[in-house]
mmCIF file of C-alpha atoms and ligand atoms in Angstrom:
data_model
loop_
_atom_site.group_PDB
_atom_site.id
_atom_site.type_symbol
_atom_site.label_atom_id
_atom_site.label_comp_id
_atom_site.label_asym_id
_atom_site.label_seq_id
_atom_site.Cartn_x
_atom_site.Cartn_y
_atom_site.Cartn_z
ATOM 1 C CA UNK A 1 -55.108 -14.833 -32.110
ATOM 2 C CA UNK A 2 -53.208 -11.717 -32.997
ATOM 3 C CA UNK A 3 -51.138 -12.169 -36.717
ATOM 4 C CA UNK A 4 -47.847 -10.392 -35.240
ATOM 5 C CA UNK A 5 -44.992 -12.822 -34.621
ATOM 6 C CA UNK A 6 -42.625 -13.024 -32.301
ATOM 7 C CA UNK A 7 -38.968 -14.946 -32.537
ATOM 8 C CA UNK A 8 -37.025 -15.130 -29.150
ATOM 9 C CA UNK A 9 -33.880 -16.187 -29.373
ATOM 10 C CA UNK A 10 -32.794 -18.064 -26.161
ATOM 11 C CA UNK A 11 -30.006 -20.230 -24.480
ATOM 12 C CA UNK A 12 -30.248 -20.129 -20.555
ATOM 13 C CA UNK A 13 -32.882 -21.154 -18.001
ATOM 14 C CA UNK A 14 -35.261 -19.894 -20.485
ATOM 15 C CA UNK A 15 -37.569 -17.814 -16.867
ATOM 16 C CA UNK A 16 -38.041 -14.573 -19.306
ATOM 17 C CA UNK A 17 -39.097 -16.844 -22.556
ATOM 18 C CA UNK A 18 -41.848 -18.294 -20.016
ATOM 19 C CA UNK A 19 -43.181 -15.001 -19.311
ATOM 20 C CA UNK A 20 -43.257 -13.513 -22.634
ATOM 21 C CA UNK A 21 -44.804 -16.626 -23.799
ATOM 22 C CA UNK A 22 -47.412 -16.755 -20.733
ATOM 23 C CA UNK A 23 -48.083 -13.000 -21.714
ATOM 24 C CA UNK A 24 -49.009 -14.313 -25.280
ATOM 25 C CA UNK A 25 -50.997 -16.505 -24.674
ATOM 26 C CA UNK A 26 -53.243 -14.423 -22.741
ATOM 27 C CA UNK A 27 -53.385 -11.252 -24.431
ATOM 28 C CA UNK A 28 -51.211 -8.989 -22.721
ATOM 29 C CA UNK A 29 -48.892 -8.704 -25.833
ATOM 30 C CA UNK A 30 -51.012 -8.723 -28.644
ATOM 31 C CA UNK A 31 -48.482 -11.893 -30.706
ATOM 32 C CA UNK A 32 -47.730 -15.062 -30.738
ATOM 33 C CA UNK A 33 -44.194 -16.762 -30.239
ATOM 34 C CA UNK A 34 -43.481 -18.626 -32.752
ATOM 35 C CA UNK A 35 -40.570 -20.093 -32.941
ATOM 36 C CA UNK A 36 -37.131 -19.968 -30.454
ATOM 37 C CA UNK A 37 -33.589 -20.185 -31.908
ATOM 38 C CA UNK A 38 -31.221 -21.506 -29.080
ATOM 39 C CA UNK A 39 -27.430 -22.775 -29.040
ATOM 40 C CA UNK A 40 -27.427 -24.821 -26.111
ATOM 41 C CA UNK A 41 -29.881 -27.890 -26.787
ATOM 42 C CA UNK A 42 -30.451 -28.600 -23.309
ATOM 43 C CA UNK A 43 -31.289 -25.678 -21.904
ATOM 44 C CA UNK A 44 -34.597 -24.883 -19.918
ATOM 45 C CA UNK A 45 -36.036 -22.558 -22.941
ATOM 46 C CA UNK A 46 -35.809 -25.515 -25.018
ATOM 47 C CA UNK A 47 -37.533 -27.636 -23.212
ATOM 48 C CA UNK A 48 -39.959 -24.934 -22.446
ATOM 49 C CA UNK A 49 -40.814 -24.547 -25.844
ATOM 50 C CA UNK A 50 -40.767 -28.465 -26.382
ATOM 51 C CA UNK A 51 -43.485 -28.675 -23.629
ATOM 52 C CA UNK A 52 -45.381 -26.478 -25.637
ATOM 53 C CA UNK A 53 -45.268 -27.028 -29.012
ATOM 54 C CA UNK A 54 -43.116 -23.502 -30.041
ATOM 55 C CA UNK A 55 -41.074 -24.129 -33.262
ATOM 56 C CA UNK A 56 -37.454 -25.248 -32.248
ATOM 57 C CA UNK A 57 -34.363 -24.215 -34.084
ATOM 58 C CA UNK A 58 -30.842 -25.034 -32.834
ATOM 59 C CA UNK A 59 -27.969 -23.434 -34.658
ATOM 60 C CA UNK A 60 -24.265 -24.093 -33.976
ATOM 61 C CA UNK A 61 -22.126 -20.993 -33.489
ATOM 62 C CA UNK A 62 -21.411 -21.462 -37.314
ATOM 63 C CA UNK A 63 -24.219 -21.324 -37.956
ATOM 64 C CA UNK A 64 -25.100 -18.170 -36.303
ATOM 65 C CA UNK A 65 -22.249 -16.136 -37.619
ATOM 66 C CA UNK A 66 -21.716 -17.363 -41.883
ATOM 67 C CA UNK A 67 -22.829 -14.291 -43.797
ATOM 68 C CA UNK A 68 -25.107 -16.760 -46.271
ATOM 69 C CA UNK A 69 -26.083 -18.329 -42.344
ATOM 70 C CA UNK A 70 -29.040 -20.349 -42.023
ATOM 71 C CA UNK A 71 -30.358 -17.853 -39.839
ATOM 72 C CA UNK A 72 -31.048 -15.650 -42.512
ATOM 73 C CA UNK A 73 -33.523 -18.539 -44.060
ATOM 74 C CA UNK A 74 -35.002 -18.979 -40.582
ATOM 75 C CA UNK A 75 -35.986 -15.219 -40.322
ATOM 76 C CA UNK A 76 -37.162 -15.257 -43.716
ATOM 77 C CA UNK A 77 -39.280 -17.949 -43.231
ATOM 78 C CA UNK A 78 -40.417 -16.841 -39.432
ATOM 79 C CA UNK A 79 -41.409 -13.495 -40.892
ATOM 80 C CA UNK A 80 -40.886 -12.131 -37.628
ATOM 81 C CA UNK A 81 -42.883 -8.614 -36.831
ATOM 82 C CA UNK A 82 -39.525 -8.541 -33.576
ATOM 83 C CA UNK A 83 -36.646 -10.799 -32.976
ATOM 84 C CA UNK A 84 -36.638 -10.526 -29.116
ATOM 85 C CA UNK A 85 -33.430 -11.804 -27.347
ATOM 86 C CA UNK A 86 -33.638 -13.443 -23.497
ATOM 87 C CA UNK A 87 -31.232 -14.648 -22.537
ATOM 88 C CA UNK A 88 -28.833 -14.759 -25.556
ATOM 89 C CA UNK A 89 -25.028 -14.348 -25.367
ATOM 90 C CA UNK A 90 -23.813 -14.478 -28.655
ATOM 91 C CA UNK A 91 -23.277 -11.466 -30.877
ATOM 92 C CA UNK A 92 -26.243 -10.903 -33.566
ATOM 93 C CA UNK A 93 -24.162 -11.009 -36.740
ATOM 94 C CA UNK A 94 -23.997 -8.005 -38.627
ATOM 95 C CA UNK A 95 -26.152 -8.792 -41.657
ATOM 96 C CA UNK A 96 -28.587 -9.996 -39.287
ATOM 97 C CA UNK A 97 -28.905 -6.204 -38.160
ATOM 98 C CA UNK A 98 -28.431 -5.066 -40.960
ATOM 99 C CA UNK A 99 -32.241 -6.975 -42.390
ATOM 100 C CA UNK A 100 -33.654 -6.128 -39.502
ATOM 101 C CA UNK A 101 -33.281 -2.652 -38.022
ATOM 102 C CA UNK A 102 -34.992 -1.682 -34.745
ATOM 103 C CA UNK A 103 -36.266 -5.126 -34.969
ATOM 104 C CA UNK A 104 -34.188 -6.932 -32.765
ATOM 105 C CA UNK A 105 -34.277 -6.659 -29.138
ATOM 106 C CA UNK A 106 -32.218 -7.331 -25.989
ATOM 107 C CA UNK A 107 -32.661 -7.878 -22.273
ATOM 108 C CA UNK A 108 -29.828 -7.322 -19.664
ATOM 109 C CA UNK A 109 -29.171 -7.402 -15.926
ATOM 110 C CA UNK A 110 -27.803 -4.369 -15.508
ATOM 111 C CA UNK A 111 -28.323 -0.278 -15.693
ATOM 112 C CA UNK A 112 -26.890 0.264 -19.379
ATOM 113 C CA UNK A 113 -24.055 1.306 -19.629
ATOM 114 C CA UNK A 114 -22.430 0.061 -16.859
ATOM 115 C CA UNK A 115 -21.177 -3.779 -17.329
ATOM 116 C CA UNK A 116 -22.373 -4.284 -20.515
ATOM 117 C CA UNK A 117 -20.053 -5.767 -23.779
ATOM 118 C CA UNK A 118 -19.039 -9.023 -24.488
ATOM 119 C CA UNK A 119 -18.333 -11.080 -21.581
ATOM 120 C CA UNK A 120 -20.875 -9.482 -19.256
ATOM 121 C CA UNK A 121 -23.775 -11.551 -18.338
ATOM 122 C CA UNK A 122 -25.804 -12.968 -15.498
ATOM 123 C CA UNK A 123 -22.936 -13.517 -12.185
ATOM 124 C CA UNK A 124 -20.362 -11.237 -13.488
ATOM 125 C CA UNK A 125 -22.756 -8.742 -13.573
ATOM 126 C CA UNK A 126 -23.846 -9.451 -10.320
ATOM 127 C CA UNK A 127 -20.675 -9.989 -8.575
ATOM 128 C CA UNK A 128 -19.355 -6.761 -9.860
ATOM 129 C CA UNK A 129 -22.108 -4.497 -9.184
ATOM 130 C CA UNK A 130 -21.610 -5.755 -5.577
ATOM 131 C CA UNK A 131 -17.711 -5.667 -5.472
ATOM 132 C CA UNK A 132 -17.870 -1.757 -6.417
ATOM 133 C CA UNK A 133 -20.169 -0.910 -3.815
ATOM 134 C CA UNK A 134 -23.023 0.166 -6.161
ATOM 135 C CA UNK A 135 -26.139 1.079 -4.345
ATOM 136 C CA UNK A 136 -28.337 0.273 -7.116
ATOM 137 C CA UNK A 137 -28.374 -1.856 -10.260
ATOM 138 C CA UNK A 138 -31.040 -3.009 -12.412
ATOM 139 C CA UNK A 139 -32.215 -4.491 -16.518
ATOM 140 C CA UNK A 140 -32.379 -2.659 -19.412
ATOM 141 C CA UNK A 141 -34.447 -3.209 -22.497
ATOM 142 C CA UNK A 142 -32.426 -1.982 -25.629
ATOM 143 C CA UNK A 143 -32.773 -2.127 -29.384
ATOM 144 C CA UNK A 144 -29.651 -4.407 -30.881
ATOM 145 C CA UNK A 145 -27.059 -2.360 -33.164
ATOM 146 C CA UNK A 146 -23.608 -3.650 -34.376
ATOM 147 C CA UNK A 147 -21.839 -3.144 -31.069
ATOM 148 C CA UNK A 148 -22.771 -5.743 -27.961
ATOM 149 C CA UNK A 149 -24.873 -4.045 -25.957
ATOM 150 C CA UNK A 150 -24.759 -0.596 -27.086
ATOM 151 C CA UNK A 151 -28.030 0.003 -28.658
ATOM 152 C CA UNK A 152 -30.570 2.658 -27.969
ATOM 153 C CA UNK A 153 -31.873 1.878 -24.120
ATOM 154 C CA UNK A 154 -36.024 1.610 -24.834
ATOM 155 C CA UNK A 155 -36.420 1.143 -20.458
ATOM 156 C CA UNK A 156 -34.900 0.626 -17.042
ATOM 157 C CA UNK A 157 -35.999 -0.572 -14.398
ATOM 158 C CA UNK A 158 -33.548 -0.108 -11.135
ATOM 159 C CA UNK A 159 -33.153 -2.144 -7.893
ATOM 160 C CA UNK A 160 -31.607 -1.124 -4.586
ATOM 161 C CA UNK A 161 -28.538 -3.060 -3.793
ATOM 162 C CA UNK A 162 -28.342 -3.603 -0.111
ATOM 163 C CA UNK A 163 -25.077 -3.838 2.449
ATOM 164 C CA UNK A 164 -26.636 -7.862 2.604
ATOM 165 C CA UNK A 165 -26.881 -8.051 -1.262
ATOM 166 C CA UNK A 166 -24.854 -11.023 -2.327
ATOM 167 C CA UNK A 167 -25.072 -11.979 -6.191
ATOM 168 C CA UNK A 168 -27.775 -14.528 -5.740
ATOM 169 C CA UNK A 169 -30.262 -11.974 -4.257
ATOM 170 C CA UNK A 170 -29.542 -9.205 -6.814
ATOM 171 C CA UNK A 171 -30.134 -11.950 -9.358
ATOM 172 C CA UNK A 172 -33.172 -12.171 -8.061
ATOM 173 C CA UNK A 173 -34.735 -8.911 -7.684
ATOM 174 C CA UNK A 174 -33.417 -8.049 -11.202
ATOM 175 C CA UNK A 175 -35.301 -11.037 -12.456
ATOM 176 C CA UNK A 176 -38.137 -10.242 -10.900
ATOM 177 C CA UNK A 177 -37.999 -6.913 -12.293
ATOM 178 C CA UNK A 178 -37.028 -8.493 -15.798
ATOM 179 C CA UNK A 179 -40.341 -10.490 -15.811
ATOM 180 C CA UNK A 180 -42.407 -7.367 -15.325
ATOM 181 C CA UNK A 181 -40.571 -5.023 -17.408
ATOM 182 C CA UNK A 182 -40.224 -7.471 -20.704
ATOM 183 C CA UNK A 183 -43.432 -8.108 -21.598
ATOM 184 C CA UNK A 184 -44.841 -4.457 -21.369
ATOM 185 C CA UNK A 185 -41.565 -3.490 -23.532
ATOM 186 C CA UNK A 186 -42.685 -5.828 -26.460
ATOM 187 C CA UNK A 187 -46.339 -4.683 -25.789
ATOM 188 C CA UNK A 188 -45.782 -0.934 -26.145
ATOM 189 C CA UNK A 189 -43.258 -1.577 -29.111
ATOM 190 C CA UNK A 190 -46.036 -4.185 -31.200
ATOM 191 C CA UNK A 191 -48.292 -1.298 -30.505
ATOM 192 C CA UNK A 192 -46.409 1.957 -32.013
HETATM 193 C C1 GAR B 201 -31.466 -12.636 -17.943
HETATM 194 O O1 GAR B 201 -31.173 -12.146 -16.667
HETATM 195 C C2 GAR B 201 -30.960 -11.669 -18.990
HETATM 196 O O2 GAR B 201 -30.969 -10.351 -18.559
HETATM 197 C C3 GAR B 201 -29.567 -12.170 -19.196
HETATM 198 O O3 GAR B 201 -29.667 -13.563 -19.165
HETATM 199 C C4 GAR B 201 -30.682 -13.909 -18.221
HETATM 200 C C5 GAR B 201 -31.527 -14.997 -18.829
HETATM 201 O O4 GAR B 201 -32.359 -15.534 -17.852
HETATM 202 N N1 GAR B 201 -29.027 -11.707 -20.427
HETATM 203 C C6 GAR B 201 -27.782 -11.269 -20.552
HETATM 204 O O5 GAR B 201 -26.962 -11.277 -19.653
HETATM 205 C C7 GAR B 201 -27.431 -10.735 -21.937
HETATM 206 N N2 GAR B 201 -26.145 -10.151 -21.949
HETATM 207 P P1 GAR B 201 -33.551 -16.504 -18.210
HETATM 208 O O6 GAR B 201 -32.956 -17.617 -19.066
HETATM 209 O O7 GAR B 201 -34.054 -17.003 -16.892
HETATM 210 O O8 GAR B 201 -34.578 -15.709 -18.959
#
């Protein structure tokens, strides 16, 4: 088992935490997950990880965003080699970044730039790309800075959106494309 560890950081269904894990666990990123910070107790990542015997640790918003935060002792003691976010909405606090530059990483629903910031996530994303007529959307893989969603883009991967798109089925072939494109991202990056 490779010695590089891996922290995701996860609130929602938890569908790209199962992949990255599944990719793990046989060798096609060369780490092991070892532990999942989530906000929302119930959510499928937990349980995910509770099925499976990953390290749980559920912080309160308060405890996500105090400058001595508990975080901070989490990381430390995690020793992750990359803090990998999937499905995370909250902002990584400052001093967070600050301990771990290029460390951290994001994944989001969308061709960066466009609809990214605070308050942009899964449906809205969707919903707008198909309101304004876009003919193609997409996910992007980018390291985590100060400013929501404005760190360096590492990859893209693009969709078509068709005149039949609703958000549902651009939700899905972005996922889809998500799934593929994560795992290979954390490969090539444990590997520089
Ligand atoms: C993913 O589509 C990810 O891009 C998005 O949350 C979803 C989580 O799905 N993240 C953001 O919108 C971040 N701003 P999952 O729980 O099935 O992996």
């Amino acid at each position: 088992m490779s010695s590089k560890r891996l922290t995701v950081f996860a609130s929602g269904s938890g569908s790209n935490f199962k992949v990255l894990h599944q990719a793990a666990l046989n060798g096609e990123i060369p780490a092991s997950i070892t532990a999942l910070v989530s906000d929302k107790p119930d959510c499928g990542a937990v349980t995910y990880a509770r099925s499976h015997g990953i390290t749980i640790y559920l912080l309160t918003s308060m405890e996500m965003t105090a400058s001595a935060s508990r975080l901070k002792e989490i990381l430390k003691h995690e020793a992750p080699d990359l803090i990998i976010l999937a499905g995370y909405l909250r902002k990584i606090p400052d001093h967070i970044v600050d301990i771990y530059p290029d460390r951290i990483i994001n994944i989001h629903p969308s061709l960066l730039p466009k609809y990214g910031g605070k308050g942009w996530y899964g449906h809205h994303v969707h919903r707008a790309v198909i309101e304004n007529n876009e003919n193609e959307s997409g996910c992007t893989v980018h390291y985590v800075n100060k400013v929501f969603d404005e760190g360096p883009i590492i990859a893209q991967e693009r969709v078509t959106v068709n005149d039949d798109d609703t958000p549902e089925s651009l939700a899905k072939k972005i996922q889809k494309k998500e799934h593929s494109l994560y795992p290979k991202v954390v490969r090539m990056l444990l590997s520089e």
